[in-house]
Amino acid sequence: MGYEQLEEAAAAIADLSGRKEHSAALVLGSGLGDYAAALPNAVAIPYTKIPHFPTPRVEGHSGTLYSIDVAGKGALVFSGRVHFYEGWDLFDVVFGVRAAAMAGCHTVLLTNACGGVRRGLSVGDLVALSDHINLTGQNPLIGANDKRLGTRFPDVSDAYSSALRSEMKMAFDAAGVAYKEGVYTWFTGPSYETPAEIEMVRRMGGDLVGMSTVPEAVALAHMGRRVGAISLVTNLAAGASNQPVTHEEVQEAAELAKAKFTQLINTLLPALISEPVSN
Ligand code: HPA
């Protein structure tokens, strides 16, 4: 049920990058895709060249995977992501990160644009996820379980590695970025939430809302990989201001945060490639 396709994709990544193995992967969220374009000596692989890889249908950009060197080890950077709201099966939504795991990645950092729910969060804040709430009724592991990927009932109580979060905090400090943590709440989208939904999220303990990341985190927890996630608050969630939420403001906020985000990720990459002590 897809394991062989993942093997073929992982083999193609090794082949096309000229690197037998990669240690860590970074998935760039909405509006953050430009990060990869400035990387020195990156090998660019269009998603269309990787067998079975889903290619984004939106925004005139079909996706590129970059293979880069971080202190002598390989890292993969995904620019362009597919979302559940585009009509993809969750199998396809998580295909890229599973392929990265099969290509050797022990650690994956997921990034996204999100709405800020918790009072006190501001547009431009970068927030490390400490946990998530899945309100969609969907799960990428529904269906027959392939034991080669992981166990039927995986534990997700440390889905966003607390050990990695400690290292992330040090990188935030070093990059001069205020460190915040929050609980991410997954809605399918594509409509933004209603003010009543946001009030519900706030009361149940959600700090952020968004339309991605959770399926990838669950699929990687299933495979026993170490996951970190960083959300960029691009807008205050519905009802928090008297303005409607628009895709344009999300993109503008991502554009404004670019320098801070780049600085943070550059500082973080060495922590991502180093082998987890225990997991
Ligand atoms: N809601 C859901 N997804 C989002 C938002 C939001 O307010 N902002 C950016 N992605």
PDB file of C-alpha atoms and ligand atoms in Angstrom:
ATOM      1  CA  MET A   1       0.000   0.000   0.000  1.00  0.00           C
ATOM      2  CA  GLY A   2       2.562   2.436  -1.059  1.00  0.00           C
ATOM      3  CA  TYR A   3       5.731   1.251   0.606  1.00  0.00           C
ATOM      4  CA  GLU A   4       7.319   0.361  -2.714  1.00  0.00           C
ATOM      5  CA  GLN A   5       6.389   3.778  -4.122  1.00  0.00           C
ATOM      6  CA  LEU A   6       8.096   5.403  -1.158  1.00  0.00           C
ATOM      7  CA  GLU A   7      11.191   3.273  -1.751  1.00  0.00           C
ATOM      8  CA  GLU A   8      11.269   4.334  -5.392  1.00  0.00           C
ATOM      9  CA  ALA A   9      10.913   7.995  -4.443  1.00  0.00           C
ATOM     10  CA  ALA A  10      13.675   7.720  -1.820  1.00  0.00           C
ATOM     11  CA  ALA A  11      15.955   5.991  -4.330  1.00  0.00           C
ATOM     12  CA  ALA A  12      15.279   8.753  -6.878  1.00  0.00           C
ATOM     13  CA  ILE A  13      16.107  11.413  -4.288  1.00  0.00           C
ATOM     14  CA  ALA A  14      19.462   9.697  -3.619  1.00  0.00           C
ATOM     15  CA  ASP A  15      20.106   9.342  -7.339  1.00  0.00           C
ATOM     16  CA  LEU A  16      19.161  12.836  -8.439  1.00  0.00           C
ATOM     17  CA  SER A  17      20.893  14.551  -5.515  1.00  0.00           C
ATOM     18  CA  GLY A  18      24.040  12.469  -5.804  1.00  0.00           C
ATOM     19  CA  ARG A  19      23.850  11.788  -2.051  1.00  0.00           C
ATOM     20  CA  LYS A  20      23.278   8.316  -0.675  1.00  0.00           C
ATOM     21  CA  GLU A  21      21.694   9.607   2.463  1.00  0.00           C
ATOM     22  CA  HIS A  22      20.121  12.695   4.002  1.00  0.00           C
ATOM     23  CA  SER A  23      19.951  13.266   7.761  1.00  0.00           C
ATOM     24  CA  ALA A  24      17.236  15.865   8.168  1.00  0.00           C
ATOM     25  CA  ALA A  25      14.474  17.569   6.214  1.00  0.00           C
ATOM     26  CA  LEU A  26      12.836  20.969   6.327  1.00  0.00           C
ATOM     27  CA  VAL A  27       9.354  21.571   4.929  1.00  0.00           C
ATOM     28  CA  LEU A  28       8.702  25.202   4.002  1.00  0.00           C
ATOM     29  CA  GLY A  29       5.212  26.525   4.670  1.00  0.00           C
ATOM     30  CA  SER A  30       3.060  28.988   2.717  1.00  0.00           C
ATOM     31  CA  GLY A  31       4.958  32.103   1.749  1.00  0.00           C
ATOM     32  CA  LEU A  32       8.220  30.714   3.164  1.00  0.00           C
ATOM     33  CA  GLY A  33       9.281  28.784   0.057  1.00  0.00           C
ATOM     34  CA  ASP A  34      11.814  31.387  -1.039  1.00  0.00           C
ATOM     35  CA  TYR A  35      14.127  30.351   1.774  1.00  0.00           C
ATOM     36  CA  ALA A  36      15.509  27.563  -0.392  1.00  0.00           C
ATOM     37  CA  ALA A  37      16.253  29.740  -3.423  1.00  0.00           C
ATOM     38  CA  ALA A  38      19.101  31.512  -1.612  1.00  0.00           C
ATOM     39  CA  LEU A  39      20.834  28.364  -0.375  1.00  0.00           C
ATOM     40  CA  PRO A  40      24.410  28.021  -1.620  1.00  0.00           C
ATOM     41  CA  ASN A  41      25.309  24.859  -3.564  1.00  0.00           C
ATOM     42  CA  ALA A  42      21.844  23.379  -3.390  1.00  0.00           C
ATOM     43  CA  VAL A  43      20.967  20.619  -5.845  1.00  0.00           C
ATOM     44  CA  ALA A  44      17.448  21.426  -7.088  1.00  0.00           C
ATOM     45  CA  ILE A  45      15.170  18.515  -7.967  1.00  0.00           C
ATOM     46  CA  PRO A  46      11.741  19.361  -9.410  1.00  0.00           C
ATOM     47  CA  TYR A  47       9.024  17.272  -7.734  1.00  0.00           C
ATOM     48  CA  THR A  48       7.974  16.183 -11.234  1.00  0.00           C
ATOM     49  CA  LYS A  49      11.239  14.213 -11.555  1.00  0.00           C
ATOM     50  CA  ILE A  50      10.569  12.135  -8.416  1.00  0.00           C
ATOM     51  CA  PRO A  51       8.328   9.108  -9.021  1.00  0.00           C
ATOM     52  CA  HIS A  52       4.894   9.195  -7.343  1.00  0.00           C
ATOM     53  CA  PHE A  53       5.555  12.625  -5.837  1.00  0.00           C
ATOM     54  CA  PRO A  54       2.417  14.782  -5.613  1.00  0.00           C
ATOM     55  CA  THR A  55       2.908  18.173  -7.253  1.00  0.00           C
ATOM     56  CA  PRO A  56       1.215  21.288  -5.858  1.00  0.00           C
ATOM     57  CA  ARG A  57      -1.743  22.457  -7.953  1.00  0.00           C
ATOM     58  CA  VAL A  58      -1.800  26.034  -6.713  1.00  0.00           C
ATOM     59  CA  GLU A  59       0.213  29.212  -7.077  1.00  0.00           C
ATOM     60  CA  GLY A  60       1.931  28.429 -10.376  1.00  0.00           C
ATOM     61  CA  HIS A  61       4.758  26.607  -8.627  1.00  0.00           C
ATOM     62  CA  SER A  62       4.916  22.860  -8.887  1.00  0.00           C
ATOM     63  CA  GLY A  63       7.450  22.330  -6.148  1.00  0.00           C
ATOM     64  CA  THR A  64      11.176  21.779  -5.822  1.00  0.00           C
ATOM     65  CA  LEU A  65      13.153  19.617  -3.468  1.00  0.00           C
ATOM     66  CA  TYR A  66      16.598  20.952  -2.587  1.00  0.00           C
ATOM     67  CA  SER A  67      19.461  18.824  -1.359  1.00  0.00           C
ATOM     68  CA  ILE A  68      21.948  20.823   0.673  1.00  0.00           C
ATOM     69  CA  ASP A  69      25.060  20.216   2.725  1.00  0.00           C
ATOM     70  CA  VAL A  70      24.985  21.083   6.407  1.00  0.00           C
ATOM     71  CA  ALA A  71      28.340  20.517   8.107  1.00  0.00           C
ATOM     72  CA  GLY A  72      29.140  17.571   5.856  1.00  0.00           C
ATOM     73  CA  LYS A  73      25.723  15.929   6.070  1.00  0.00           C
ATOM     74  CA  GLY A  74      22.831  16.005   3.644  1.00  0.00           C
ATOM     75  CA  ALA A  75      19.595  17.851   4.329  1.00  0.00           C
ATOM     76  CA  LEU A  76      16.464  18.077   2.208  1.00  0.00           C
ATOM     77  CA  VAL A  77      14.401  21.242   1.844  1.00  0.00           C
ATOM     78  CA  PHE A  78      10.863  20.992   0.455  1.00  0.00           C
ATOM     79  CA  SER A  79       9.647  24.131  -1.291  1.00  0.00           C
ATOM     80  CA  GLY A  80       6.018  23.568  -2.205  1.00  0.00           C
ATOM     81  CA  ARG A  81       3.604  21.385  -0.327  1.00  0.00           C
ATOM     82  CA  VAL A  82       0.285  19.723  -1.068  1.00  0.00           C
ATOM     83  CA  HIS A  83      -2.686  20.255   1.220  1.00  0.00           C
ATOM     84  CA  PHE A  84      -5.727  18.173   2.088  1.00  0.00           C
ATOM     85  CA  TYR A  85      -8.019  21.025   1.014  1.00  0.00           C
ATOM     86  CA  GLU A  86      -6.747  20.725  -2.564  1.00  0.00           C
ATOM     87  CA  GLY A  87      -8.427  17.343  -2.720  1.00  0.00           C
ATOM     88  CA  TRP A  88      -5.373  15.159  -2.161  1.00  0.00           C
ATOM     89  CA  ASP A  89      -5.623  11.971  -0.146  1.00  0.00           C
ATOM     90  CA  LEU A  90      -3.722  12.156   3.112  1.00  0.00           C
ATOM     91  CA  PHE A  91      -1.462   9.412   1.720  1.00  0.00           C
ATOM     92  CA  ASP A  92      -0.288  11.976  -0.860  1.00  0.00           C
ATOM     93  CA  VAL A  93      -0.143  14.803   1.673  1.00  0.00           C
ATOM     94  CA  VAL A  94       2.390  12.864   3.751  1.00  0.00           C
ATOM     95  CA  PHE A  95       4.200  11.196   0.823  1.00  0.00           C
ATOM     96  CA  GLY A  96       7.067  13.695   0.727  1.00  0.00           C
ATOM     97  CA  VAL A  97       7.977  13.515   4.406  1.00  0.00           C
ATOM     98  CA  ARG A  98       7.693   9.728   4.410  1.00  0.00           C
ATOM     99  CA  ALA A  99      10.000   9.599   1.385  1.00  0.00           C
ATOM    100  CA  ALA A 100      12.428  11.889   3.228  1.00  0.00           C
ATOM    101  CA  ALA A 101      12.343   9.545   6.229  1.00  0.00           C
ATOM    102  CA  MET A 102      13.064   6.605   3.927  1.00  0.00           C
ATOM    103  CA  ALA A 103      15.909   8.623   2.373  1.00  0.00           C
ATOM    104  CA  GLY A 104      17.523   8.579   5.814  1.00  0.00           C
ATOM    105  CA  CYS A 105      16.122  11.614   7.612  1.00  0.00           C
ATOM    106  CA  HIS A 106      15.928  11.053  11.364  1.00  0.00           C
ATOM    107  CA  THR A 107      14.555  14.551  11.940  1.00  0.00           C
ATOM    108  CA  VAL A 108      12.035  16.703  10.092  1.00  0.00           C
ATOM    109  CA  LEU A 109      11.236  20.358  10.771  1.00  0.00           C
ATOM    110  CA  LEU A 110       7.790  21.368   9.526  1.00  0.00           C
ATOM    111  CA  THR A 111       6.963  25.042   9.064  1.00  0.00           C
ATOM    112  CA  ASN A 112       3.688  26.766   8.272  1.00  0.00           C
ATOM    113  CA  ALA A 113       1.735  30.000   8.211  1.00  0.00           C
ATOM    114  CA  CYS A 114      -1.020  30.117  10.811  1.00  0.00           C
ATOM    115  CA  GLY A 115      -3.597  32.286  12.506  1.00  0.00           C
ATOM    116  CA  GLY A 116      -2.859  33.383  16.080  1.00  0.00           C
ATOM    117  CA  VAL A 117      -5.583  32.461  18.590  1.00  0.00           C
ATOM    118  CA  ARG A 118      -3.951  32.972  21.996  1.00  0.00           C
ATOM    119  CA  ARG A 119      -4.188  36.510  23.242  1.00  0.00           C
ATOM    120  CA  GLY A 120      -0.812  38.184  23.229  1.00  0.00           C
ATOM    121  CA  LEU A 121       0.378  36.580  19.986  1.00  0.00           C
ATOM    122  CA  SER A 122       1.254  39.073  17.258  1.00  0.00           C
ATOM    123  CA  VAL A 123       1.618  38.933  13.504  1.00  0.00           C
ATOM    124  CA  GLY A 124       5.230  37.986  12.749  1.00  0.00           C
ATOM    125  CA  ASP A 125       5.701  35.795  15.822  1.00  0.00           C
ATOM    126  CA  LEU A 126       7.488  32.494  15.235  1.00  0.00           C
ATOM    127  CA  VAL A 127       6.023  29.815  17.501  1.00  0.00           C
ATOM    128  CA  ALA A 128       7.446  26.333  18.136  1.00  0.00           C
ATOM    129  CA  LEU A 129       4.650  23.779  18.321  1.00  0.00           C
ATOM    130  CA  SER A 130       4.449  21.945  21.627  1.00  0.00           C
ATOM    131  CA  ASP A 131       1.416  19.837  20.635  1.00  0.00           C
ATOM    132  CA  HIS A 132      -1.596  19.760  18.342  1.00  0.00           C
ATOM    133  CA  ILE A 133      -5.357  19.326  18.362  1.00  0.00           C
ATOM    134  CA  ASN A 134      -6.812  17.530  15.355  1.00  0.00           C
ATOM    135  CA  LEU A 135     -10.355  18.764  14.736  1.00  0.00           C
ATOM    136  CA  THR A 136     -10.712  17.354  11.232  1.00  0.00           C
ATOM    137  CA  GLY A 137     -11.741  13.771  11.944  1.00  0.00           C
ATOM    138  CA  GLN A 138      -9.004  12.784   9.470  1.00  0.00           C
ATOM    139  CA  ASN A 139      -5.813  10.843  10.065  1.00  0.00           C
ATOM    140  CA  PRO A 140      -3.135   9.809   7.540  1.00  0.00           C
ATOM    141  CA  LEU A 141      -2.851   6.385   9.219  1.00  0.00           C
ATOM    142  CA  ILE A 142      -6.464   5.363   8.543  1.00  0.00           C
ATOM    143  CA  GLY A 143      -6.479   2.197   6.453  1.00  0.00           C
ATOM    144  CA  ALA A 144      -4.405  -0.984   6.523  1.00  0.00           C
ATOM    145  CA  ASN A 145      -1.267  -0.541   8.596  1.00  0.00           C
ATOM    146  CA  ASP A 146       2.059  -1.290   6.924  1.00  0.00           C
ATOM    147  CA  LYS A 147       4.280  -2.573   9.726  1.00  0.00           C
ATOM    148  CA  ARG A 148       7.386  -1.617   7.769  1.00  0.00           C
ATOM    149  CA  LEU A 149       6.415   2.005   8.401  1.00  0.00           C
ATOM    150  CA  GLY A 150       5.319   1.704  12.004  1.00  0.00           C
ATOM    151  CA  THR A 151       2.964   0.257  14.559  1.00  0.00           C
ATOM    152  CA  ARG A 152      -0.863   0.226  14.275  1.00  0.00           C
ATOM    153  CA  PHE A 153      -1.428   2.489  17.289  1.00  0.00           C
ATOM    154  CA  PRO A 154       1.512   4.885  17.547  1.00  0.00           C
ATOM    155  CA  ASP A 155       2.106   7.045  20.588  1.00  0.00           C
ATOM    156  CA  VAL A 156       1.995  10.778  19.851  1.00  0.00           C
ATOM    157  CA  SER A 157       2.490  12.148  23.336  1.00  0.00           C
ATOM    158  CA  ASP A 158       5.814  13.741  22.325  1.00  0.00           C
ATOM    159  CA  ALA A 159       4.990  14.241  18.633  1.00  0.00           C
ATOM    160  CA  TYR A 160       6.926  17.536  18.675  1.00  0.00           C
ATOM    161  CA  SER A 161      10.102  16.331  20.362  1.00  0.00           C
ATOM    162  CA  SER A 162      10.645  18.098  23.668  1.00  0.00           C
ATOM    163  CA  ALA A 163      14.384  17.439  23.385  1.00  0.00           C
ATOM    164  CA  LEU A 164      14.461  19.110  19.991  1.00  0.00           C
ATOM    165  CA  ARG A 165      12.396  21.992  21.387  1.00  0.00           C
ATOM    166  CA  SER A 166      15.110  22.664  23.963  1.00  0.00           C
ATOM    167  CA  GLU A 167      17.621  22.886  21.133  1.00  0.00           C
ATOM    168  CA  MET A 168      15.242  25.041  19.145  1.00  0.00           C
ATOM    169  CA  LYS A 169      14.995  27.454  22.053  1.00  0.00           C
ATOM    170  CA  MET A 170      18.788  27.845  22.013  1.00  0.00           C
ATOM    171  CA  ALA A 171      18.705  28.541  18.272  1.00  0.00           C
ATOM    172  CA  PHE A 172      15.934  31.138  18.739  1.00  0.00           C
ATOM    173  CA  ASP A 173      18.025  32.819  21.442  1.00  0.00           C
ATOM    174  CA  ALA A 174      21.136  32.750  19.251  1.00  0.00           C
ATOM    175  CA  ALA A 175      19.202  34.201  16.316  1.00  0.00           C
ATOM    176  CA  GLY A 176      17.715  36.919  18.541  1.00  0.00           C
ATOM    177  CA  VAL A 177      14.145  35.695  17.967  1.00  0.00           C
ATOM    178  CA  ALA A 178      11.740  35.580  20.950  1.00  0.00           C
ATOM    179  CA  TYR A 179      10.985  31.915  21.734  1.00  0.00           C
ATOM    180  CA  LYS A 180       7.308  31.022  22.091  1.00  0.00           C
ATOM    181  CA  GLU A 181       5.510  27.701  22.182  1.00  0.00           C
ATOM    182  CA  GLY A 182       1.936  26.896  21.302  1.00  0.00           C
ATOM    183  CA  VAL A 183      -0.649  24.228  20.529  1.00  0.00           C
ATOM    184  CA  TYR A 184      -1.593  24.077  16.833  1.00  0.00           C
ATOM    185  CA  THR A 185      -5.149  23.253  15.864  1.00  0.00           C
ATOM    186  CA  TRP A 186      -5.695  21.620  12.490  1.00  0.00           C
ATOM    187  CA  PHE A 187      -8.724  22.548  10.376  1.00  0.00           C
ATOM    188  CA  THR A 188      -9.021  21.246   6.812  1.00  0.00           C
ATOM    189  CA  GLY A 189      -9.751  24.672   5.284  1.00  0.00           C
ATOM    190  CA  PRO A 190      -9.847  26.071   2.685  1.00  0.00           C
ATOM    191  CA  SER A 191     -12.313  28.478   4.262  1.00  0.00           C
ATOM    192  CA  TYR A 192     -10.837  30.244   7.258  1.00  0.00           C
ATOM    193  CA  GLU A 193     -12.492  29.603  10.607  1.00  0.00           C
ATOM    194  CA  THR A 194     -15.543  31.369  12.000  1.00  0.00           C
ATOM    195  CA  PRO A 195     -15.209  33.560  15.104  1.00  0.00           C
ATOM    196  CA  ALA A 196     -17.232  30.919  17.024  1.00  0.00           C
ATOM    197  CA  GLU A 197     -14.788  28.191  15.975  1.00  0.00           C
ATOM    198  CA  ILE A 198     -11.878  30.341  17.095  1.00  0.00           C
ATOM    199  CA  GLU A 199     -13.528  30.954  20.469  1.00  0.00           C
ATOM    200  CA  MET A 200     -13.992  27.170  20.790  1.00  0.00           C
ATOM    201  CA  VAL A 201     -10.315  26.602  19.951  1.00  0.00           C
ATOM    202  CA  ARG A 202      -9.272  29.173  22.553  1.00  0.00           C
ATOM    203  CA  ARG A 203     -11.402  27.527  25.248  1.00  0.00           C
ATOM    204  CA  MET A 204     -10.099  24.051  24.439  1.00  0.00           C
ATOM    205  CA  GLY A 205      -6.493  25.153  24.698  1.00  0.00           C
ATOM    206  CA  GLY A 206      -5.483  25.799  21.102  1.00  0.00           C
ATOM    207  CA  ASP A 207      -3.088  28.705  20.514  1.00  0.00           C
ATOM    208  CA  LEU A 208      -2.806  28.615  16.720  1.00  0.00           C
ATOM    209  CA  VAL A 209      -4.938  27.499  13.773  1.00  0.00           C
ATOM    210  CA  GLY A 210      -3.873  26.240  10.388  1.00  0.00           C
ATOM    211  CA  MET A 211      -4.509  23.856   7.510  1.00  0.00           C
ATOM    212  CA  SER A 212      -1.356  21.709   7.415  1.00  0.00           C
ATOM    213  CA  THR A 213       1.448  20.111   9.455  1.00  0.00           C
ATOM    214  CA  VAL A 214      -0.593  17.725  11.626  1.00  0.00           C
ATOM    215  CA  PRO A 215      -0.848  14.901   9.048  1.00  0.00           C
ATOM    216  CA  GLU A 216       2.889  15.088   8.386  1.00  0.00           C
ATOM    217  CA  ALA A 217       3.670  15.094  12.123  1.00  0.00           C
ATOM    218  CA  VAL A 218       1.443  12.040  12.690  1.00  0.00           C
ATOM    219  CA  ALA A 219       2.955  10.120   9.752  1.00  0.00           C
ATOM    220  CA  LEU A 220       6.468  10.862  11.026  1.00  0.00           C
ATOM    221  CA  ALA A 221       5.599   9.890  14.610  1.00  0.00           C
ATOM    222  CA  HIS A 222       4.343   6.596  13.148  1.00  0.00           C
ATOM    223  CA  MET A 223       7.786   6.094  11.579  1.00  0.00           C
ATOM    224  CA  GLY A 224       9.522   6.973  14.854  1.00  0.00           C
ATOM    225  CA  ARG A 225      11.136  10.096  13.454  1.00  0.00           C
ATOM    226  CA  ARG A 226      11.946  13.220  15.444  1.00  0.00           C
ATOM    227  CA  VAL A 227       9.711  16.148  14.532  1.00  0.00           C
ATOM    228  CA  GLY A 228       9.913  19.855  15.204  1.00  0.00           C
ATOM    229  CA  ALA A 229       7.478  22.441  13.893  1.00  0.00           C
ATOM    230  CA  ILE A 230       7.498  26.227  13.679  1.00  0.00           C
ATOM    231  CA  SER A 231       4.470  28.348  12.845  1.00  0.00           C
ATOM    232  CA  LEU A 232       4.657  31.895  11.599  1.00  0.00           C
ATOM    233  CA  VAL A 233       1.683  33.899  12.839  1.00  0.00           C
ATOM    234  CA  THR A 234       0.569  35.675   9.655  1.00  0.00           C
ATOM    235  CA  ASN A 235      -2.721  37.041  10.999  1.00  0.00           C
ATOM    236  CA  LEU A 236      -4.847  37.117  14.089  1.00  0.00           C
ATOM    237  CA  ALA A 237      -7.466  34.362  13.826  1.00  0.00           C
ATOM    238  CA  ALA A 238     -11.064  35.196  12.878  1.00  0.00           C
ATOM    239  CA  GLY A 239     -12.877  37.461  15.296  1.00  0.00           C
ATOM    240  CA  ALA A 240      -9.692  38.660  17.004  1.00  0.00           C
ATOM    241  CA  SER A 241      -9.776  41.888  15.022  1.00  0.00           C
ATOM    242  CA  ASN A 242     -12.613  43.463  13.075  1.00  0.00           C
ATOM    243  CA  GLN A 243     -10.829  42.699   9.805  1.00  0.00           C
ATOM    244  CA  PRO A 244     -11.590  39.691   7.603  1.00  0.00           C
ATOM    245  CA  VAL A 245      -8.777  37.133   7.191  1.00  0.00           C
ATOM    246  CA  THR A 246      -7.310  37.241   3.676  1.00  0.00           C
ATOM    247  CA  HIS A 247      -4.743  35.170   1.798  1.00  0.00           C
ATOM    248  CA  GLU A 248      -3.017  38.427   0.793  1.00  0.00           C
ATOM    249  CA  GLU A 249      -2.333  39.397   4.397  1.00  0.00           C
ATOM    250  CA  VAL A 250      -1.004  35.882   5.049  1.00  0.00           C
ATOM    251  CA  GLN A 251       1.423  36.248   2.127  1.00  0.00           C
ATOM    252  CA  GLU A 252       2.438  39.786   3.120  1.00  0.00           C
ATOM    253  CA  ALA A 253       3.230  38.734   6.689  1.00  0.00           C
ATOM    254  CA  ALA A 254       5.324  35.833   5.397  1.00  0.00           C
ATOM    255  CA  GLU A 255       7.210  38.218   3.121  1.00  0.00           C
ATOM    256  CA  LEU A 256       7.911  40.599   6.026  1.00  0.00           C
ATOM    257  CA  ALA A 257       9.159  37.774   8.254  1.00  0.00           C
ATOM    258  CA  LYS A 258      11.516  36.391   5.622  1.00  0.00           C
ATOM    259  CA  ALA A 259      14.791  37.760   7.022  1.00  0.00           C
ATOM    260  CA  LYS A 260      13.989  36.665  10.582  1.00  0.00           C
ATOM    261  CA  PHE A 261      12.859  33.239   9.391  1.00  0.00           C
ATOM    262  CA  THR A 262      15.985  32.742   7.261  1.00  0.00           C
ATOM    263  CA  GLN A 263      18.252  33.716  10.135  1.00  0.00           C
ATOM    264  CA  LEU A 264      16.456  31.337  12.499  1.00  0.00           C
ATOM    265  CA  ILE A 265      16.487  28.369  10.122  1.00  0.00           C
ATOM    266  CA  ASN A 266      20.164  28.870   9.312  1.00  0.00           C
ATOM    267  CA  THR A 267      20.922  28.791  13.032  1.00  0.00           C
ATOM    268  CA  LEU A 268      18.714  25.748  13.534  1.00  0.00           C
ATOM    269  CA  LEU A 269      19.979  23.498  10.725  1.00  0.00           C
ATOM    270  CA  PRO A 270      23.041  22.151  12.595  1.00  0.00           C
ATOM    271  CA  ALA A 271      20.782  21.042  15.482  1.00  0.00           C
ATOM    272  CA  LEU A 272      18.479  19.269  13.047  1.00  0.00           C
ATOM    273  CA  ILE A 273      21.155  17.192  11.340  1.00  0.00           C
ATOM    274  CA  SER A 274      22.792  16.025  14.547  1.00  0.00           C
ATOM    275  CA  GLU A 275      21.604  12.566  15.545  1.00  0.00           C
ATOM    276  CA  PRO A 276      18.959  12.538  18.318  1.00  0.00           C
ATOM    277  CA  VAL A 277      20.468  11.292  21.579  1.00  0.00           C
ATOM    278  CA  SER A 278      17.483   9.104  22.354  1.00  0.00           C
ATOM    279  CA  ASN A 279      14.110   8.870  20.734  1.00  0.00           C
TER     280      ASN A 279
HETATM  281  N1  HPA B   1      -6.549  30.009   9.729  1.00  0.00           N
HETATM  282  C1  HPA B   1      -6.150  28.880   9.120  1.00  0.00           C
HETATM  283  N2  HPA B   1      -5.054  28.784   8.401  1.00  0.00           N
HETATM  284  C2  HPA B   1      -4.276  29.870   8.288  1.00  0.00           C
HETATM  285  C3  HPA B   1      -4.619  31.089   8.921  1.00  0.00           C
HETATM  286  C4  HPA B   1      -5.818  31.158   9.667  1.00  0.00           C
HETATM  287  O1  HPA B   1      -6.188  32.194  10.251  1.00  0.00           O
HETATM  288  N3  HPA B   1      -3.626  31.970   8.611  1.00  0.00           N
HETATM  289  C5  HPA B   1      -2.712  31.297   7.852  1.00  0.00           C
HETATM  290  N4  HPA B   1      -3.114  30.030   7.657  1.00  0.00           N
END
